[in-house]
Amino acid sequence: MTESAKAAQPVSGQRILVTGGAGTIGSTLVDQLVDAGAAEVVVLDNLVRGRRENIAAAAEKAGDRLTLVEGDINDLGVVRELTAGKDLVFHLAALRITQCAEQPRTALESLVDGTFTVIEQAVEAGVKKVVASSSASVYGLAEQFPTTERHHPYNNDTFYGAAKAFNEGMLRSFHAMKSLDYVALRYFNVYGPRMDAYGVYTEVLIRWMERIARGERPLIFGDGLQTMDFVHVHDIARANVLAAQAPVTDEVYNIATAQEISLAGLAEALLAAMDSDLTPEFGPARQVNGVTRRLADISAAARDLGWKPTIGMDEGLRGLVAWWQAETQGISA
Ligand SMILES: NC(=O)c1ccc[n+]([C@@H]2O[C@H](COP(=O)([O-])OP(=O)(O)OC[C@H]3O[C@@H](n4cnc5c(N)ncnc54)[C@H](O)[C@@H]3O)[C@@H](O)[C@H]2O)c1
C-alpha cells in the first residue's frame, strides 16, 4: 500500500481524541464525528474558552461514546493517557490571536509546547492520523491572490501566526522522523454558531449583532475596505472529517470559500440577515491587524479532500443570527 493510501482513515467505528473539542469548531466537529458513528470521542479541553453546553447535544446523542476531560494539552500525563489506544487525533486547542499578542508566554506554552505534547504523544501511541488546525495567519498579508498553500509565510508578524507555522513545521518533522500521518488545515475567517458571545475576545460579528439588536448602527473602524474570506464552521468541521478520510498525508490545505467580502460588505450582509434598515457607521481607523486582504485558493482541498464549502454568506449569517438570538435573548431559533 502506498503511503498516501495508508493515510486514508475512516471515522466510523474509530476511537478519537479531539483537543479543544468544547470550542466553536471543535464542538461542531464532535457533532459530526458522533453522527458519523465514531466508536469513542474524547474531548480534551481546559474550558478557557470552550463551554460544556457546546457539546451537550452531542453528549445526549452519543451517551457513553462521548467524554469530556477538563484538562490541558500541556499536561503530559493526561495527554499520554488520552492518546493511548486512539485511532485519530483532531488537534484544535489553541488561544485566539488577540490573546497571543497580549500574553505571548502563555501562547508559547499553549500553542507551541502544548501542540508538541499532543504530536509527541500521538506518535508514542501509534495514532493513525492527526488532523491539526492551522490558520491563514501563517501568510500575514499575502502578496498573491487568490493565495495558494505554496505562498511563503514571511509576511506574518503575529505570534499566533508564528506558532501556527511552527506547528505545521513540527508536524512535517514528525512525519519525516517518525512517519506520523497528518493533515493541517489553514482556516481563513471563521464564523457560525457557538462563536464566543461572552468572552473578552468577541468577534466583530457578535459586537455588531449586539449593536443592531439595540437599534444602533454597526460600527466600522476605518474605511471598511479590508477584505476577508469567510467560511462557515459547519464546512470547517466537515473539512476535518474529510482530511481524516482522504488518502493524503504530510499536506496543508486552505479552508475558505474563495469569496472576498469587505468589512463594510459584511456589515451590510449582517444588517440584511437581521432584517434591519440601518446602515453601517464609520469610526476612526484603529490598527488592529495589518492584514487588509484575504482571498484563498481552495482548489487543493477540492482536489485532494473532495471538500468544497456548501454554506453561502446569506444562509450562514441568518443561521448565526438565529443562534445568537436564541442564545442571548431566549428567542427560539
Ligand atoms: N476561529 C477562527 O477564526 C480561526 C481561524 C483560523 C484557525 N483557527 C484555529 O481553529 C482551532 C479552533 O478554533 P475555534 O475558533 O474553535 O476556537 P475556540 O477558542 O472556540 O476553541 C479552542 C478551544 O481550545 C480550548 N483550549 C485552549 N487552550 C487549551 C489548552 N491549553 N488545553 C486544552 N484546551 C485548550 C479552549 O477552551 C477552546 O474550547 C484553533 O486551533 C484555532 O487557532 C480558528
PDB file of C-alpha atoms in Angstrom, residues 90-269:
ATOM      1  CA  PHE A  90      -8.058  16.125  15.862  1.00  0.00           C
ATOM      2  CA  HIS A  91      -5.968  18.902  17.389  1.00  0.00           C
ATOM      3  CA  LEU A  92      -7.859  22.177  17.714  1.00  0.00           C
ATOM      4  CA  ALA A  93      -6.929  23.536  21.162  1.00  0.00           C
ATOM      5  CA  ALA A  94      -5.383  26.997  20.835  1.00  0.00           C
ATOM      6  CA  LEU A  95      -5.692  30.552  22.073  1.00  0.00           C
ATOM      7  CA  ARG A  96      -7.028  33.413  19.990  1.00  0.00           C
ATOM      8  CA  ILE A  97      -4.718  35.692  18.025  1.00  0.00           C
ATOM      9  CA  THR A  98      -5.518  38.667  20.280  1.00  0.00           C
ATOM     10  CA  GLN A  99      -4.709  36.776  23.465  1.00  0.00           C
ATOM     11  CA  CYS A 100      -1.463  35.509  21.915  1.00  0.00           C
ATOM     12  CA  ALA A 101      -0.439  39.129  21.291  1.00  0.00           C
ATOM     13  CA  GLU A 102      -1.240  40.133  24.856  1.00  0.00           C
ATOM     14  CA  GLN A 103       0.242  37.071  26.544  1.00  0.00           C
ATOM     15  CA  PRO A 104       2.966  35.628  24.301  1.00  0.00           C
ATOM     16  CA  ARG A 105       4.429  33.405  27.026  1.00  0.00           C
ATOM     17  CA  THR A 106       1.039  31.829  27.702  1.00  0.00           C
ATOM     18  CA  ALA A 107       0.652  31.445  23.944  1.00  0.00           C
ATOM     19  CA  LEU A 108       4.063  29.778  23.698  1.00  0.00           C
ATOM     20  CA  GLU A 109       3.115  27.286  26.397  1.00  0.00           C
ATOM     21  CA  SER A 110      -0.278  26.560  24.861  1.00  0.00           C
ATOM     22  CA  LEU A 111       0.191  26.717  21.109  1.00  0.00           C
ATOM     23  CA  VAL A 112       3.796  25.555  20.894  1.00  0.00           C
ATOM     24  CA  ASP A 113       4.592  23.361  23.918  1.00  0.00           C
ATOM     25  CA  GLY A 114       1.034  22.023  24.126  1.00  0.00           C
ATOM     26  CA  THR A 115       0.991  21.145  20.437  1.00  0.00           C
ATOM     27  CA  PHE A 116       4.380  19.456  20.793  1.00  0.00           C
ATOM     28  CA  THR A 117       2.971  17.308  23.603  1.00  0.00           C
ATOM     29  CA  VAL A 118      -0.054  16.334  21.517  1.00  0.00           C
ATOM     30  CA  ILE A 119       2.058  15.413  18.489  1.00  0.00           C
ATOM     31  CA  GLU A 120       4.718  13.593  20.519  1.00  0.00           C
ATOM     32  CA  GLN A 121       2.110  11.548  22.367  1.00  0.00           C
ATOM     33  CA  ALA A 122       0.122  10.829  19.203  1.00  0.00           C
ATOM     34  CA  VAL A 123       3.318   9.318  17.795  1.00  0.00           C
ATOM     35  CA  GLU A 124       4.035   7.395  21.030  1.00  0.00           C
ATOM     36  CA  ALA A 125       0.513   5.997  20.991  1.00  0.00           C
ATOM     37  CA  GLY A 126       0.735   4.951  17.335  1.00  0.00           C
ATOM     38  CA  VAL A 127      -2.246   7.121  16.356  1.00  0.00           C
ATOM     39  CA  LYS A 128      -3.041   6.554  12.677  1.00  0.00           C
ATOM     40  CA  LYS A 129      -3.518  10.196  11.730  1.00  0.00           C
ATOM     41  CA  VAL A 130      -3.519  13.685  13.228  1.00  0.00           C
ATOM     42  CA  VAL A 131      -5.675  16.425  11.714  1.00  0.00           C
ATOM     43  CA  ALA A 132      -4.481  19.787  13.016  1.00  0.00           C
ATOM     44  CA  SER A 133      -5.966  23.272  12.882  1.00  0.00           C
ATOM     45  CA  SER A 134      -3.691  25.852  11.319  1.00  0.00           C
ATOM     46  CA  SER A 135      -4.624  29.303  10.108  1.00  0.00           C
ATOM     47  CA  ALA A 136      -4.448  31.765   7.236  1.00  0.00           C
ATOM     48  CA  SER A 137      -2.456  33.853   9.718  1.00  0.00           C
ATOM     49  CA  VAL A 138       0.636  31.966   8.589  1.00  0.00           C
ATOM     50  CA  TYR A 139       0.551  34.090   5.400  1.00  0.00           C
ATOM     51  CA  GLY A 140       0.299  37.501   7.061  1.00  0.00           C
ATOM     52  CA  LEU A 141      -0.718  39.935   4.329  1.00  0.00           C
ATOM     53  CA  ALA A 142      -0.272  37.771   1.260  1.00  0.00           C
ATOM     54  CA  GLU A 143       1.363  39.057  -1.912  1.00  0.00           C
ATOM     55  CA  GLN A 144      -0.649  36.878  -4.280  1.00  0.00           C
ATOM     56  CA  PHE A 145      -4.419  36.472  -4.585  1.00  0.00           C
ATOM     57  CA  PRO A 146      -6.061  34.062  -4.594  1.00  0.00           C
ATOM     58  CA  THR A 147      -3.477  32.779  -2.128  1.00  0.00           C
ATOM     59  CA  THR A 148      -2.335  29.182  -2.548  1.00  0.00           C
ATOM     60  CA  GLU A 149      -0.731  26.925   0.057  1.00  0.00           C
ATOM     61  CA  ARG A 150       2.612  27.490  -1.654  1.00  0.00           C
ATOM     62  CA  HIS A 151       2.635  31.145  -0.616  1.00  0.00           C
ATOM     63  CA  HIS A 152       5.553  31.951   1.709  1.00  0.00           C
ATOM     64  CA  PRO A 153       4.990  32.667   5.425  1.00  0.00           C
ATOM     65  CA  TYR A 154       7.418  35.600   5.797  1.00  0.00           C
ATOM     66  CA  ASN A 155       4.793  38.342   5.845  1.00  0.00           C
ATOM     67  CA  ASN A 156       3.264  37.065   9.066  1.00  0.00           C
ATOM     68  CA  ASP A 157       4.250  39.212  12.028  1.00  0.00           C
ATOM     69  CA  THR A 158       1.877  37.817  14.675  1.00  0.00           C
ATOM     70  CA  PHE A 159       2.928  35.459  17.432  1.00  0.00           C
ATOM     71  CA  TYR A 160      -0.169  33.386  16.728  1.00  0.00           C
ATOM     72  CA  GLY A 161       0.755  33.001  13.054  1.00  0.00           C
ATOM     73  CA  ALA A 162       4.342  32.183  14.005  1.00  0.00           C
ATOM     74  CA  ALA A 163       3.141  29.481  16.392  1.00  0.00           C
ATOM     75  CA  LYS A 164       0.820  28.005  13.743  1.00  0.00           C
ATOM     76  CA  ALA A 165       3.654  27.969  11.183  1.00  0.00           C
ATOM     77  CA  PHE A 166       5.873  26.213  13.722  1.00  0.00           C
ATOM     78  CA  ASN A 167       3.061  23.736  14.451  1.00  0.00           C
ATOM     79  CA  GLU A 168       2.997  22.856  10.767  1.00  0.00           C
ATOM     80  CA  GLY A 169       6.787  22.517  10.826  1.00  0.00           C
ATOM     81  CA  MET A 170       6.614  20.210  13.831  1.00  0.00           C
ATOM     82  CA  LEU A 171       4.066  18.012  12.097  1.00  0.00           C
ATOM     83  CA  ARG A 172       6.240  17.808   8.990  1.00  0.00           C
ATOM     84  CA  SER A 173       9.288  16.913  11.050  1.00  0.00           C
ATOM     85  CA  PHE A 174       7.421  14.158  12.923  1.00  0.00           C
ATOM     86  CA  HIS A 175       6.237  12.832   9.579  1.00  0.00           C
ATOM     87  CA  ALA A 176       9.878  12.702   8.436  1.00  0.00           C
ATOM     88  CA  MET A 177      11.288  11.387  11.735  1.00  0.00           C
ATOM     89  CA  LYS A 178       8.523   9.047  12.872  1.00  0.00           C
ATOM     90  CA  SER A 179       6.250   8.534   9.830  1.00  0.00           C
ATOM     91  CA  LEU A 180       3.365  10.384  11.513  1.00  0.00           C
ATOM     92  CA  ASP A 181       0.467  10.778   9.094  1.00  0.00           C
ATOM     93  CA  TYR A 182      -1.133  14.178   9.369  1.00  0.00           C
ATOM     94  CA  VAL A 183      -3.026  16.918   7.559  1.00  0.00           C
ATOM     95  CA  ALA A 184      -3.034  20.560   8.642  1.00  0.00           C
ATOM     96  CA  LEU A 185      -5.907  22.836   7.659  1.00  0.00           C
ATOM     97  CA  ARG A 186      -5.451  26.587   7.289  1.00  0.00           C
ATOM     98  CA  TYR A 187      -8.813  28.122   8.093  1.00  0.00           C
ATOM     99  CA  PHE A 188      -9.473  31.619   6.852  1.00  0.00           C
ATOM    100  CA  ASN A 189     -12.143  33.770   8.592  1.00  0.00           C
ATOM    101  CA  VAL A 190     -14.367  31.525  10.668  1.00  0.00           C
ATOM    102  CA  TYR A 191     -17.951  32.270  11.642  1.00  0.00           C
ATOM    103  CA  GLY A 192     -21.065  30.437  12.732  1.00  0.00           C
ATOM    104  CA  PRO A 193     -22.960  29.178  15.761  1.00  0.00           C
ATOM    105  CA  ARG A 194     -21.034  28.824  19.036  1.00  0.00           C
ATOM    106  CA  MET A 195     -18.783  31.755  18.266  1.00  0.00           C
ATOM    107  CA  ASP A 196     -17.775  33.207  21.595  1.00  0.00           C
ATOM    108  CA  ALA A 197     -20.550  35.606  22.556  1.00  0.00           C
ATOM    109  CA  TYR A 198     -19.337  36.152  26.107  1.00  0.00           C
ATOM    110  CA  GLY A 199     -15.553  36.378  26.261  1.00  0.00           C
ATOM    111  CA  VAL A 200     -13.251  39.373  26.090  1.00  0.00           C
ATOM    112  CA  TYR A 201     -12.157  38.452  22.578  1.00  0.00           C
ATOM    113  CA  THR A 202     -15.514  38.539  20.876  1.00  0.00           C
ATOM    114  CA  GLU A 203     -15.593  38.743  17.150  1.00  0.00           C
ATOM    115  CA  VAL A 204     -16.748  41.751  15.220  1.00  0.00           C
ATOM    116  CA  LEU A 205     -19.923  39.956  14.118  1.00  0.00           C
ATOM    117  CA  ILE A 206     -21.007  39.475  17.729  1.00  0.00           C
ATOM    118  CA  ARG A 207     -20.381  43.143  18.578  1.00  0.00           C
ATOM    119  CA  TRP A 208     -22.343  44.213  15.523  1.00  0.00           C
ATOM    120  CA  MET A 209     -25.273  41.889  16.312  1.00  0.00           C
ATOM    121  CA  GLU A 210     -25.403  43.408  19.796  1.00  0.00           C
ATOM    122  CA  ARG A 211     -25.488  46.925  18.378  1.00  0.00           C
ATOM    123  CA  ILE A 212     -28.060  46.165  15.677  1.00  0.00           C
ATOM    124  CA  ALA A 213     -30.308  44.437  18.241  1.00  0.00           C
ATOM    125  CA  ARG A 214     -30.165  47.646  20.326  1.00  0.00           C
ATOM    126  CA  GLY A 215     -31.129  49.685  17.254  1.00  0.00           C
ATOM    127  CA  GLU A 216     -27.574  51.050  16.883  1.00  0.00           C
ATOM    128  CA  ARG A 217     -25.630  51.119  13.622  1.00  0.00           C
ATOM    129  CA  PRO A 218     -22.816  48.566  13.282  1.00  0.00           C
ATOM    130  CA  LEU A 219     -19.553  50.416  13.849  1.00  0.00           C
ATOM    131  CA  ILE A 220     -16.674  50.021  11.416  1.00  0.00           C
ATOM    132  CA  PHE A 221     -13.279  51.421  12.352  1.00  0.00           C
ATOM    133  CA  GLY A 222     -11.601  52.842   9.243  1.00  0.00           C
ATOM    134  CA  ASP A 223     -12.917  52.719   5.666  1.00  0.00           C
ATOM    135  CA  GLY A 224     -14.186  49.123   5.873  1.00  0.00           C
ATOM    136  CA  LEU A 225     -12.452  48.249   2.609  1.00  0.00           C
ATOM    137  CA  GLN A 226     -10.286  45.475   4.035  1.00  0.00           C
ATOM    138  CA  THR A 227     -11.489  42.094   2.844  1.00  0.00           C
ATOM    139  CA  MET A 228     -11.906  38.676   4.385  1.00  0.00           C
ATOM    140  CA  ASP A 229     -12.679  35.198   3.162  1.00  0.00           C
ATOM    141  CA  PHE A 230     -15.335  33.796   5.472  1.00  0.00           C
ATOM    142  CA  VAL A 231     -16.011  30.120   5.914  1.00  0.00           C
ATOM    143  CA  HIS A 232     -18.801  28.590   7.974  1.00  0.00           C
ATOM    144  CA  VAL A 233     -17.956  26.466  10.986  1.00  0.00           C
ATOM    145  CA  HIS A 234     -20.021  23.508   9.695  1.00  0.00           C
ATOM    146  CA  ASP A 235     -17.974  23.465   6.490  1.00  0.00           C
ATOM    147  CA  ILE A 236     -14.745  23.650   8.507  1.00  0.00           C
ATOM    148  CA  ALA A 237     -15.752  20.711  10.686  1.00  0.00           C
ATOM    149  CA  ARG A 238     -16.582  18.726   7.532  1.00  0.00           C
ATOM    150  CA  ALA A 239     -13.138  19.549   6.138  1.00  0.00           C
ATOM    151  CA  ASN A 240     -11.641  17.935   9.260  1.00  0.00           C
ATOM    152  CA  VAL A 241     -13.608  14.732   8.729  1.00  0.00           C
ATOM    153  CA  LEU A 242     -12.641  14.612   5.048  1.00  0.00           C
ATOM    154  CA  ALA A 243      -8.990  15.306   5.915  1.00  0.00           C
ATOM    155  CA  ALA A 244      -9.003  12.168   8.077  1.00  0.00           C
ATOM    156  CA  GLN A 245     -10.680  10.080   5.402  1.00  0.00           C
ATOM    157  CA  ALA A 246      -8.741  11.265   2.354  1.00  0.00           C
ATOM    158  CA  PRO A 247      -5.695   9.333   1.152  1.00  0.00           C
ATOM    159  CA  VAL A 248      -3.338  12.220   1.887  1.00  0.00           C
ATOM    160  CA  THR A 249      -0.609  12.833   4.431  1.00  0.00           C
ATOM    161  CA  ASP A 250       2.033  15.489   5.083  1.00  0.00           C
ATOM    162  CA  GLU A 251      -0.067  18.206   3.432  1.00  0.00           C
ATOM    163  CA  VAL A 252      -1.652  21.541   4.339  1.00  0.00           C
ATOM    164  CA  TYR A 253      -4.861  22.897   2.836  1.00  0.00           C
ATOM    165  CA  ASN A 254      -6.579  26.267   2.714  1.00  0.00           C
ATOM    166  CA  ILE A 255     -10.132  26.068   4.063  1.00  0.00           C
ATOM    167  CA  ALA A 256     -12.130  29.088   2.916  1.00  0.00           C
ATOM    168  CA  THR A 257     -14.846  29.936   0.398  1.00  0.00           C
ATOM    169  CA  ALA A 258     -12.678  31.735  -2.168  1.00  0.00           C
ATOM    170  CA  GLN A 259     -15.148  34.630  -1.894  1.00  0.00           C
ATOM    171  CA  GLU A 260     -13.856  38.026  -0.865  1.00  0.00           C
ATOM    172  CA  ILE A 261     -16.086  40.242   1.261  1.00  0.00           C
ATOM    173  CA  SER A 262     -15.183  43.677   2.611  1.00  0.00           C
ATOM    174  CA  LEU A 263     -15.805  44.637   6.214  1.00  0.00           C
ATOM    175  CA  ALA A 264     -18.391  47.165   5.008  1.00  0.00           C
ATOM    176  CA  GLY A 265     -19.990  44.461   2.832  1.00  0.00           C
ATOM    177  CA  LEU A 266     -20.078  42.148   5.816  1.00  0.00           C
ATOM    178  CA  ALA A 267     -21.867  44.769   7.912  1.00  0.00           C
ATOM    179  CA  GLU A 268     -24.413  45.219   5.105  1.00  0.00           C
ATOM    180  CA  ALA A 269     -24.908  41.454   4.824  1.00  0.00           C
TER     181      ALA A 269
END
